[in-house]
CSV table of C-alpha atoms and ligand atoms in Angstrom, one decimal:
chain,number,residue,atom,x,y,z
A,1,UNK,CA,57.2,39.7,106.2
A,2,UNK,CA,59.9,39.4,108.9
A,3,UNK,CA,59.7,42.8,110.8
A,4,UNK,CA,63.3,43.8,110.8
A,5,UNK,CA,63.7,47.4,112.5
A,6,UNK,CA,67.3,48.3,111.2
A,7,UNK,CA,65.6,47.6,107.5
A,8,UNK,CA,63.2,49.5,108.0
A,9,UNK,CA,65.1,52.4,109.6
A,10,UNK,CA,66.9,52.3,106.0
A,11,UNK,CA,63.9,53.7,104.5
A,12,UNK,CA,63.6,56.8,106.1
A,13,UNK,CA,67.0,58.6,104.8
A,14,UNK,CA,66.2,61.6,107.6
A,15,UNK,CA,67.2,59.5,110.7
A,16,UNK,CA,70.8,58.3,109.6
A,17,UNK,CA,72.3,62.0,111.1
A,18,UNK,CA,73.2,63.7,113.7
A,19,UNK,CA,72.8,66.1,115.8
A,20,UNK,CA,74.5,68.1,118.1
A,21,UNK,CA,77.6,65.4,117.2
A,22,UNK,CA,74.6,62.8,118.8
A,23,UNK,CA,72.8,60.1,116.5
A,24,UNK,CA,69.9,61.3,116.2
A,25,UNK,CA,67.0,59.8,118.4
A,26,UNK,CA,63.3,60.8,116.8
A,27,UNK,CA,61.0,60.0,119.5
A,28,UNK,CA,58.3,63.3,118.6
A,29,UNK,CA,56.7,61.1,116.3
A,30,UNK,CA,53.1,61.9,117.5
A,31,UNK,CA,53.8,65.2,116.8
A,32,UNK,CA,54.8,64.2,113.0
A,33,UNK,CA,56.4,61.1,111.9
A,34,UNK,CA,59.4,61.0,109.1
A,35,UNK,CA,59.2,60.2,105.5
A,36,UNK,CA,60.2,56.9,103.7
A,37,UNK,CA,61.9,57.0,100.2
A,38,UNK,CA,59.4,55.9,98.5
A,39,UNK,CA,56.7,58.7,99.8
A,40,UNK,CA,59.5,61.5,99.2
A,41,UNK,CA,60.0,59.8,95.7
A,42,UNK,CA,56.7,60.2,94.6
A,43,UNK,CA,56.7,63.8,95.3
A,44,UNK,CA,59.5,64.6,93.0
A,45,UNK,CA,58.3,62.3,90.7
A,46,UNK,CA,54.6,64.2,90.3
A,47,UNK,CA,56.4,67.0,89.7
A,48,UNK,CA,59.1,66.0,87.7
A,49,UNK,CA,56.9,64.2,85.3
A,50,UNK,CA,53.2,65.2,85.8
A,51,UNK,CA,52.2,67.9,87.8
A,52,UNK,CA,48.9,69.6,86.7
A,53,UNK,CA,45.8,70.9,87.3
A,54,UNK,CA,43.1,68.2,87.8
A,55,UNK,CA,39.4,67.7,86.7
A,56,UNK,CA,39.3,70.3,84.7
A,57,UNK,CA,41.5,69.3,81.8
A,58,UNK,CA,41.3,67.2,78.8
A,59,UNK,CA,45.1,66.7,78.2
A,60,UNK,CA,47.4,64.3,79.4
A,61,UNK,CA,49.4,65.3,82.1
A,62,UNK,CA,45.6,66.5,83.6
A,63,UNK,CA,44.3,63.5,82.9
A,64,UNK,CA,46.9,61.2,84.2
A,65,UNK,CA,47.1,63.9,87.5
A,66,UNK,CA,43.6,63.2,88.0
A,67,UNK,CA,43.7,59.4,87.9
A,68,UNK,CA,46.2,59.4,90.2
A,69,UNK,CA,44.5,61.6,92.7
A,70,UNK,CA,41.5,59.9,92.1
A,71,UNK,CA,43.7,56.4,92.4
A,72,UNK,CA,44.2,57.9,96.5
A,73,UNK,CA,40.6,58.3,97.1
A,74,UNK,CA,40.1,54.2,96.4
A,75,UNK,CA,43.2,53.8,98.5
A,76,UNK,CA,41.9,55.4,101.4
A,77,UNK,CA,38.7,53.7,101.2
A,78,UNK,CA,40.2,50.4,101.0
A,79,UNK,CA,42.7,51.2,103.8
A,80,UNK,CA,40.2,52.3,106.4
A,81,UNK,CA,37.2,50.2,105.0
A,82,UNK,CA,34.7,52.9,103.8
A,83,UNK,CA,31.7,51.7,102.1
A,84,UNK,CA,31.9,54.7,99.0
A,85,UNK,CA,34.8,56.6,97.4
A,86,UNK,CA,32.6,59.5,97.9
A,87,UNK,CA,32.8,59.4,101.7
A,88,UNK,CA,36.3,60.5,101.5
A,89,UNK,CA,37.1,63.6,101.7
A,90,UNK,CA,40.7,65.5,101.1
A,91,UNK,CA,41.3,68.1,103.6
A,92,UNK,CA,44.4,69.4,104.9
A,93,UNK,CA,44.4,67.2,108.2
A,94,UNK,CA,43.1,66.9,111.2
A,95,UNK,CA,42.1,70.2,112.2
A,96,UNK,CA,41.0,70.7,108.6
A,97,UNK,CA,38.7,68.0,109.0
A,98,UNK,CA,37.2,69.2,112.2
A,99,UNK,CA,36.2,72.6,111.4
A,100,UNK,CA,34.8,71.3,108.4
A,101,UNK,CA,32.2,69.2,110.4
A,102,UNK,CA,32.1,71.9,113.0
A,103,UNK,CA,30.8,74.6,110.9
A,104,UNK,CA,29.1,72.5,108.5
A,105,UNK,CA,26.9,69.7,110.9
A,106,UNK,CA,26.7,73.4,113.5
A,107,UNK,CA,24.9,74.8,111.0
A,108,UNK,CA,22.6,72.3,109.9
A,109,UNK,CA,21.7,71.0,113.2
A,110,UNK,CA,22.9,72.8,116.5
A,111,UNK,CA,19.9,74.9,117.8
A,112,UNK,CA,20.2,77.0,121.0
A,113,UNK,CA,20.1,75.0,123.8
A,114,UNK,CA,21.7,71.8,121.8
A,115,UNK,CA,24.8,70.2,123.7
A,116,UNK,CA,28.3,69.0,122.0
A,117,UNK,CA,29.7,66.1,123.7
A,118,UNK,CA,34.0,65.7,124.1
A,119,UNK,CA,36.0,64.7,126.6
A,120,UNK,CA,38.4,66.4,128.9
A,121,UNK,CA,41.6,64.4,127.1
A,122,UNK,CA,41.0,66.3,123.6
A,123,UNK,CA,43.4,67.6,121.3
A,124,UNK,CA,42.7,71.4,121.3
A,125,UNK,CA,41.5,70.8,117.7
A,126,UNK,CA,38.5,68.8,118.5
A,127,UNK,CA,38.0,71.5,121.3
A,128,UNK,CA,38.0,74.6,119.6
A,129,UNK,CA,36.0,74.1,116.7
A,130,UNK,CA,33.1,73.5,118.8
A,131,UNK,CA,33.5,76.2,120.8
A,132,UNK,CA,33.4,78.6,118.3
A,133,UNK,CA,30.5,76.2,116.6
A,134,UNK,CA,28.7,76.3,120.0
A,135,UNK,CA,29.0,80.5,120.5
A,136,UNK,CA,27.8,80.9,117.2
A,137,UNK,CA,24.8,78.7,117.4
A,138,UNK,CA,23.8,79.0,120.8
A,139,UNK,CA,24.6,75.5,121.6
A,140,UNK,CA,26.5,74.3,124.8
A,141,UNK,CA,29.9,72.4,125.4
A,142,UNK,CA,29.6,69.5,127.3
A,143,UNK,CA,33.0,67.7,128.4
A,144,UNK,CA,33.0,64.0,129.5
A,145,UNK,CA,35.5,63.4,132.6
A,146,UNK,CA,39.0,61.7,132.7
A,147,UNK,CA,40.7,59.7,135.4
A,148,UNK,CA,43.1,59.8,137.1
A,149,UNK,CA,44.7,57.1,135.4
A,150,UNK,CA,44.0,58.6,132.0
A,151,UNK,CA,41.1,56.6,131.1
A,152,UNK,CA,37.2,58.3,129.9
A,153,UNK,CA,35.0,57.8,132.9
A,154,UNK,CA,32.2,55.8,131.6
A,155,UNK,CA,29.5,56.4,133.8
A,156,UNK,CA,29.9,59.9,133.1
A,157,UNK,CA,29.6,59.8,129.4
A,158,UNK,CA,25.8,57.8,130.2
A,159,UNK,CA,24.8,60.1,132.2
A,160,UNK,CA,26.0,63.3,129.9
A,161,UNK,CA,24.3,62.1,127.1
A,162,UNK,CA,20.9,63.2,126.2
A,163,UNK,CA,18.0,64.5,124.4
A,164,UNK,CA,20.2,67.7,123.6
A,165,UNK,CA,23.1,66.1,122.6
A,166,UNK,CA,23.3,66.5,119.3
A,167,UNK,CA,27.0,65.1,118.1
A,168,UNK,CA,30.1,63.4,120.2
A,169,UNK,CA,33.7,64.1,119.2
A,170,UNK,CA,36.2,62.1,121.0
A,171,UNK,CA,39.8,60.9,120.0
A,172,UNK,CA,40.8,57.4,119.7
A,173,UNK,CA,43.8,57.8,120.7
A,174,UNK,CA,45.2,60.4,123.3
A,175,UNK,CA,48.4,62.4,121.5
A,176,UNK,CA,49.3,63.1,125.2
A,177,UNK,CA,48.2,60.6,127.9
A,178,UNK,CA,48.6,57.7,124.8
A,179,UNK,CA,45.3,56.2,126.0
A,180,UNK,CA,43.1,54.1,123.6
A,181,UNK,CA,39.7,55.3,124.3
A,182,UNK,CA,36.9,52.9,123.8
A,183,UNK,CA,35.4,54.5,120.9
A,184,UNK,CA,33.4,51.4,119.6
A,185,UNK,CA,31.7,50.8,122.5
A,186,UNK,CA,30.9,54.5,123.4
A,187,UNK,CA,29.6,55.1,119.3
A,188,UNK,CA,27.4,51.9,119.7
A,189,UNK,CA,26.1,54.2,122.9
A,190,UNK,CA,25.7,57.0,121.4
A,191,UNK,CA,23.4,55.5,119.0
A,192,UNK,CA,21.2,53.5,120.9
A,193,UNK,CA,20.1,57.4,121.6
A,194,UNK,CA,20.6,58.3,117.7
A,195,UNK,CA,23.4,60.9,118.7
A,196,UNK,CA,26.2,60.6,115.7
A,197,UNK,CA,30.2,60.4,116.9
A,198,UNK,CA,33.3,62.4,115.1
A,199,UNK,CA,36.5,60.3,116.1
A,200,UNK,CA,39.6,62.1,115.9
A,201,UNK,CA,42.1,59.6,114.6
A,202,UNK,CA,44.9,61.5,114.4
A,203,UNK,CA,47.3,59.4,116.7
A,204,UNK,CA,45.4,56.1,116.1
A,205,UNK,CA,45.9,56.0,112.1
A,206,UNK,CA,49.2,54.9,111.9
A,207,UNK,CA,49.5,52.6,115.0
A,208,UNK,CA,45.9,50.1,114.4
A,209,UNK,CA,43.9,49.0,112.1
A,210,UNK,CA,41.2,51.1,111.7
A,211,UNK,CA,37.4,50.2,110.2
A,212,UNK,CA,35.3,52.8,110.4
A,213,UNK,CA,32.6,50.1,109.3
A,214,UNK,CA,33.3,47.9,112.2
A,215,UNK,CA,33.5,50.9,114.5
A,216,UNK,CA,30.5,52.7,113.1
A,217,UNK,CA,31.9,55.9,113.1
A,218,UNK,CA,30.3,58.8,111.3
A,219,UNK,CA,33.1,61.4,111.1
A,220,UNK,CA,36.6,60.1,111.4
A,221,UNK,CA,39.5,62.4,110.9
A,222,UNK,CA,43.2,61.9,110.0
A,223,UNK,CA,46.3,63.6,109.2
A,224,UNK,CA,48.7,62.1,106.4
A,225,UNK,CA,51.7,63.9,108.0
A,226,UNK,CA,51.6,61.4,111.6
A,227,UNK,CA,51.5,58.4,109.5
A,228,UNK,CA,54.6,59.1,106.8
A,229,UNK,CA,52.8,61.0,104.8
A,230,UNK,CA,53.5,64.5,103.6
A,231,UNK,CA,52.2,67.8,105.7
A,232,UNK,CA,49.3,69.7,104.2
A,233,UNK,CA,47.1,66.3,103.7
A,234,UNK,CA,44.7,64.8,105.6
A,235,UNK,CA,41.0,62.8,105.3
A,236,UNK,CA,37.7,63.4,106.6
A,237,UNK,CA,35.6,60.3,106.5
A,238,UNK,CA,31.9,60.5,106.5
A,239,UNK,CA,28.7,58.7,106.4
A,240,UNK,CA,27.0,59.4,103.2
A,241,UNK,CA,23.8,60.2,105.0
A,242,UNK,CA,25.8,63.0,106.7
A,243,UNK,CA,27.5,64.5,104.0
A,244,UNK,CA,24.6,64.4,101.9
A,245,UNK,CA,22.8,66.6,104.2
A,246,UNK,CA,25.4,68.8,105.0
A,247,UNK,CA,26.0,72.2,103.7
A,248,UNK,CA,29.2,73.0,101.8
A,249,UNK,CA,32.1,74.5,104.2
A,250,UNK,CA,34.0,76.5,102.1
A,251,UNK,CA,32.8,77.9,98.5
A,252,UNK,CA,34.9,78.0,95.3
A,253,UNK,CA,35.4,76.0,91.7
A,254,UNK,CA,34.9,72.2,92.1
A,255,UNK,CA,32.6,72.5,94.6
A,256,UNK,CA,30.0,73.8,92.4
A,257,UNK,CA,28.0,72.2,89.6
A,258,UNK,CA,26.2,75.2,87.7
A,259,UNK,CA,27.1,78.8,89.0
A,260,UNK,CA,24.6,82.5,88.1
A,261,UNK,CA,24.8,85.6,90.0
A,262,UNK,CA,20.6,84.2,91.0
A,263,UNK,CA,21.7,80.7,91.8
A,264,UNK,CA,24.7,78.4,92.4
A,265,UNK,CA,24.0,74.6,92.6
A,266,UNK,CA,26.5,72.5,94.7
A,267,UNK,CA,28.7,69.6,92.9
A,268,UNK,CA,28.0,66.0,94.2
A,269,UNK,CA,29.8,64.2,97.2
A,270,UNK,CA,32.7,64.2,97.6
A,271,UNK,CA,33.4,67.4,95.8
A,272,UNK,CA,30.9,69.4,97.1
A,273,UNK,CA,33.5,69.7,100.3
A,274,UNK,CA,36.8,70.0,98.0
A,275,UNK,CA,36.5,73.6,97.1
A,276,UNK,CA,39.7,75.2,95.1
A,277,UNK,CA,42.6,73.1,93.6
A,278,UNK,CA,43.8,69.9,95.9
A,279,UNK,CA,47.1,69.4,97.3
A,280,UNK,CA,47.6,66.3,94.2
A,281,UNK,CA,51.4,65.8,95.3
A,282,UNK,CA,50.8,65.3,98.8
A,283,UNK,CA,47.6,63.1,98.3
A,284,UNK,CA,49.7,60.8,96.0
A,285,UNK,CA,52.2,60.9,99.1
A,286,UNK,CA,49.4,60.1,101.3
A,287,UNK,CA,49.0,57.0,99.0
A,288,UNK,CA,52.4,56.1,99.1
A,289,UNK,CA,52.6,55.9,103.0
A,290,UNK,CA,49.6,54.1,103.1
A,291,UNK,CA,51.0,51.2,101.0
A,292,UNK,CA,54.0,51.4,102.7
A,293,UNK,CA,52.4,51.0,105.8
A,294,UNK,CA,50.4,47.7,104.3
A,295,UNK,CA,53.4,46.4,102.7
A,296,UNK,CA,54.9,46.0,106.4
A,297,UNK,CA,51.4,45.1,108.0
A,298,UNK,CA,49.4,47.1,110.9
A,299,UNK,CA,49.5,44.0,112.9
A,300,UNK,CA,53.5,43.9,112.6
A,301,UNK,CA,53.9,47.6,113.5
A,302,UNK,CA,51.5,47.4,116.5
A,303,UNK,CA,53.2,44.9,118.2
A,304,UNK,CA,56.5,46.7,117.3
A,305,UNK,CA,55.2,49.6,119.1
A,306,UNK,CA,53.7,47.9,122.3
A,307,UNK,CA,56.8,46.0,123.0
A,308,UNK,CA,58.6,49.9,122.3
A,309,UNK,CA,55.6,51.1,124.9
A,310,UNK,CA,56.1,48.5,127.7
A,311,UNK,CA,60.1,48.8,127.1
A,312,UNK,CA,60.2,52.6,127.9
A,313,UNK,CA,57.3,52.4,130.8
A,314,UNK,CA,59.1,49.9,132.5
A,315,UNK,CA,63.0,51.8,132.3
A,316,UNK,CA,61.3,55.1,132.9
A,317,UNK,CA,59.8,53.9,136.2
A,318,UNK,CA,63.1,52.9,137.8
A,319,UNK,CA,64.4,56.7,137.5
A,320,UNK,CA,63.8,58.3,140.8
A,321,UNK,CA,61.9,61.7,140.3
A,322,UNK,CA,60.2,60.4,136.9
A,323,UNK,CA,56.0,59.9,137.1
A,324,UNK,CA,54.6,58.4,134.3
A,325,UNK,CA,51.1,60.8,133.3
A,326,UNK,CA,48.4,58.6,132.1
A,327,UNK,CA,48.3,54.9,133.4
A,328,UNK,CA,45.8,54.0,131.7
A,329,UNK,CA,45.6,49.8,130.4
A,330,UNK,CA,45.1,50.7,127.1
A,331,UNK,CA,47.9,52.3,125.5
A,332,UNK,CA,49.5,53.3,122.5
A,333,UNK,CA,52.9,54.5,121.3
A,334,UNK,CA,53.2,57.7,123.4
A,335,UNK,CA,54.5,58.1,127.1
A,336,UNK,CA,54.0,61.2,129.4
A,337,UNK,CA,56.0,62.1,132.3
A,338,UNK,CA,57.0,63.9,134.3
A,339,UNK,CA,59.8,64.9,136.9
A,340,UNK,CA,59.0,65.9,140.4
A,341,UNK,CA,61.4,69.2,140.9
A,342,UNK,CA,63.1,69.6,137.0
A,343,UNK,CA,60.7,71.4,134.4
A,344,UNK,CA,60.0,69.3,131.4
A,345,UNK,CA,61.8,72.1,129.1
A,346,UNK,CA,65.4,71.7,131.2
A,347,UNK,CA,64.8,67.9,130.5
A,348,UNK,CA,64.2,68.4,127.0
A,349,UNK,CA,66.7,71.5,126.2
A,350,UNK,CA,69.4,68.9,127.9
A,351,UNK,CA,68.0,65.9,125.9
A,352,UNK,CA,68.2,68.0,122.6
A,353,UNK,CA,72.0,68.4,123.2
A,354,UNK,CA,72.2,64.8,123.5
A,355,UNK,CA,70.6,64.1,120.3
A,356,UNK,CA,67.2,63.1,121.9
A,357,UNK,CA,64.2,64.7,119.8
A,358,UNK,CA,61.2,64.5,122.8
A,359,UNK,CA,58.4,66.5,122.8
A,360,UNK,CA,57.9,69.1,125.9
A,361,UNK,CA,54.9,71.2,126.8
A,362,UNK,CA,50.9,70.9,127.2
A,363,UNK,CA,50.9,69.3,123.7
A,364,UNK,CA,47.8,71.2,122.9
A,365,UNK,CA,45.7,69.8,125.4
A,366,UNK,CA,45.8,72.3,128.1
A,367,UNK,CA,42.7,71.0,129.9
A,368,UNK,CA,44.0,68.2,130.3
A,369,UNK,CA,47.0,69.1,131.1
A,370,UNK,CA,44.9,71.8,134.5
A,371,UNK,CA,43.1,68.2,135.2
A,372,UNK,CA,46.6,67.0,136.4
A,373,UNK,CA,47.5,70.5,137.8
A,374,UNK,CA,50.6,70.5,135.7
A,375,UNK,CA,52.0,72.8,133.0
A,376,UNK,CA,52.9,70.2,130.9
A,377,UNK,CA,55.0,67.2,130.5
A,378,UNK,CA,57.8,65.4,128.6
A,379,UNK,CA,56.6,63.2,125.7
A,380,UNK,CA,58.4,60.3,123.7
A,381,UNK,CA,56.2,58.6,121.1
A,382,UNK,CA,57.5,56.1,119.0
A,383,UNK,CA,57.0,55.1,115.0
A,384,UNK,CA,57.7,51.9,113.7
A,385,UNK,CA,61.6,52.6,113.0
A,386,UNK,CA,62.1,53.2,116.8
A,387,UNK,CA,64.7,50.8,118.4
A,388,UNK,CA,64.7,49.4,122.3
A,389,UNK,CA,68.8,50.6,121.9
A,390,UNK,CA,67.1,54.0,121.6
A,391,UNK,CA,64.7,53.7,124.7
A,392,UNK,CA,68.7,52.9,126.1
A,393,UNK,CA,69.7,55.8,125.0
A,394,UNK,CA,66.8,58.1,126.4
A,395,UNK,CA,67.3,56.4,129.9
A,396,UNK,CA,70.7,56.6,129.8
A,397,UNK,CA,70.6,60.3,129.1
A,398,UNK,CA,67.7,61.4,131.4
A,399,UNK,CA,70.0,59.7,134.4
A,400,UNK,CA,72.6,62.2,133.3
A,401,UNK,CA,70.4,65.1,133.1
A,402,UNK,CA,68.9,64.6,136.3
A,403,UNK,CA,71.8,64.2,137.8
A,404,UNK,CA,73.5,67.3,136.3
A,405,UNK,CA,70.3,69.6,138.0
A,406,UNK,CA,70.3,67.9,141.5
B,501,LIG,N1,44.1,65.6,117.1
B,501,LIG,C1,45.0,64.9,117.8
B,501,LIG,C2,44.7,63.8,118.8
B,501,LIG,C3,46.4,65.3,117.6
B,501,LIG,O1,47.3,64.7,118.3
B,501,LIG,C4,46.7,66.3,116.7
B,501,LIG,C5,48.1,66.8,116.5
B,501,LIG,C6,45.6,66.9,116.0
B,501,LIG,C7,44.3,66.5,116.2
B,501,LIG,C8,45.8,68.0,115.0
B,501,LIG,O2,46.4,67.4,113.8
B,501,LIG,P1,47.0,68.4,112.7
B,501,LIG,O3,47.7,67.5,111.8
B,501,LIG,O4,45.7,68.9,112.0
B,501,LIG,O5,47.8,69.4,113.3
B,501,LIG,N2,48.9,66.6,117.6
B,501,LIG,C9,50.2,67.1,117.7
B,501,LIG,C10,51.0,66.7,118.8
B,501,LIG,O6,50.6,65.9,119.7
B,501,LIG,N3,52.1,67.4,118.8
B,501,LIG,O7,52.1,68.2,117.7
B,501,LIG,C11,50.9,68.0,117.0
């Protein structure tokens, strides 16, 4: 398939408006991307025609429910490259999927004195969790360094690992630096030294291909709202070794297989960690983004995006003022900056009135954020309906607002 952006930008009936009297320019797309007709469609359509409870019931809107929800599960496997079905797990998203190892691998296996490896450029979902995991088992938070330039030191992840170290959690992709963090190499590290590795793929889901086969991955996490996708859906990906030895996170029906006031027995993978009714709308949305996504072709999009990425990196460096946070190489689909006397929210309040949707503040990632000893920064990530004449259009606009300040 050709890639043709204006097609493309058809899909998605929530960007042909505007705002403020301003086309509208979405460029917040790490923090959630837009929705194509065909994901939206399939919402209504579930519960126009078949919403119901599933599992649990013999007739047919149950059992056609059901098949569709389970329909996702093979999707998912298929589309990340999963050896089971039952390594999939629905979740909420991200930060669903987090806690859920958190609390669950904490309890099985952090001891006092155990250490929890992540790295200074997390998302403060793959931060908190362990903290609280940590507190409540004794165990310590480790934190791997970040660069100047925005890239993991290396040598200081060797040298942090250890007999103690009893799980990594790193993202693969940076939601405010945009860096691409070598997790293949660093998992293939970690277990030459039998440590397992959680990736948080949250902002690398929707811009590569992603085998958690190839990578090795134990854990990896996603949300189905940052790659088109409704909210209130998201994976967890696990080894089956893993899961099987985990303890369930949350109790409830489904996640049970026989239930007395002396003893409850827990249901088999995956639904041992899909306690209570799913969200079966959303998932089927999930599944719907996911071969949208296909039917354009990961390859397509990424090179979209890069050309997007070096496009905006090279027009925001000629404004005078503007510094670029996180340099690294390796980048994907976000840019952080900076302006040396105008605070990030006067850019963006400005760039709102001009139709410009960026994202300003620590984007959840305050350490990082004290590592650069700065509050925060502006933030422009792009989706694969995103447009160089847009990148114009922010340039264009932050000339103006700069100018209006000074
Ligand atoms: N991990 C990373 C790397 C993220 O970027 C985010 C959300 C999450 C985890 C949490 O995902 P959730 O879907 O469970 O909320 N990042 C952002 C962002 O950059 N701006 O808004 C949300």
């Amino acid at each position: 398939m050709i890639f043709d952006v204006q097609k493309l930008r058809v899909d998605f009936p929530i960007l042909n408006q505007q705002v403020h009297g301003k086309p509208l320019v979405y460029f917040d797309n790490a923090a959630t991307t837009q929705k194509p007709n065909d994901v939206i469609g399939s919402i209504s359509d579930y519960y126009n025609t078949y919403n119901s409870n599933i599992h649990r019931g013999v007739h047919f809107l149950s059992q056609k429910a059901t098949n569709a929800y389970e329909s996702v599960r093979d999707t998912v496997r298929k589309f990340i490259n999963a050896e089971h079905r039952h390594e999939i797990i629905f979740t909420r998203g991200t930060t669903e999927s987090i806690n859920l190892i958190a609390t669950s691998f904490g309890k099985k296996f952090l001891k006092p004195g155990d250490e929890v490896l992540i790295s200074w450029m997390e998302h403060h979902s793959n931060i908190v969790p362990w903290q609280m995991a940590c507190e409540e088992r004794g165990a310590l938070l480790k934190v791997i360094p970040v660069s100047d330039k925005g890239d993991i030191e290396t040598d200081s992840y060797l040298k942090l690992l250890n007999e103690k170290t009893k799980i990594v959690a790193i993202t693969h992709v940076s939601n405010a630096l945009g860096t691409i963090v070598p997790v293949k190499e660093m998992i293939a590290t970690a277990h030459s030294r039998n440590i397992p590795v959680l990736v948080d793929g949250a902002q690398a889901i929707s811009h590569q291909q992603v085998d958690v086969r190839d990578l090795d991955a134990d854990f990896y996490c996603f949300s189905g709202h940052k790659m088109y996708a409704p909210m209130g859906i998201g994976i967890l990906y696990g080894k089956e070794k893993w899961l099987e030895e985990m303890p369930p996170y949350q109790g409830g029906g489904e996640m049970i297989q026989d239930v007395s006031f002396v003893r409850t027995t827990y249901n088999e993978l995956p639904f041992k960690f899909e306690a209570g009714t799913p969200n079966v709308g959303d998932a089927i949305g999930l599944e719907k983004a996911i071969n949208y996504i296909l039917s354009i072709g990961m390859k397509e999009i990424a090179k979209h995006e890069h050309e997007l990425l070096t496009y905006a990196t090279e027009e925001l460096k000629r404004i005078n003022g503007i510094r670029i946070i996180g340099n690294s190489d390796n980048k994907a689909a976000v840019i952080s900056f900076i302006h040396e006397t105008i605070h990030p929210y006067d850019i963006g309040t400005i760039l709102d009135q001009l139709g410009i949707a960026i994202r300003t503040g620590n984007h959840c990632a305050q350490p990082l954020m004290d590592r650069y000893g700065i509050q925060g920064t502006m933030r422009a990530s792009f989706a694969l309906y995103n447009t160089k004449t847009e990148i114009d259009i922010l340039y264009n606009s932050l000339l103006r607002t700069i100018k209006m300040f000074s």
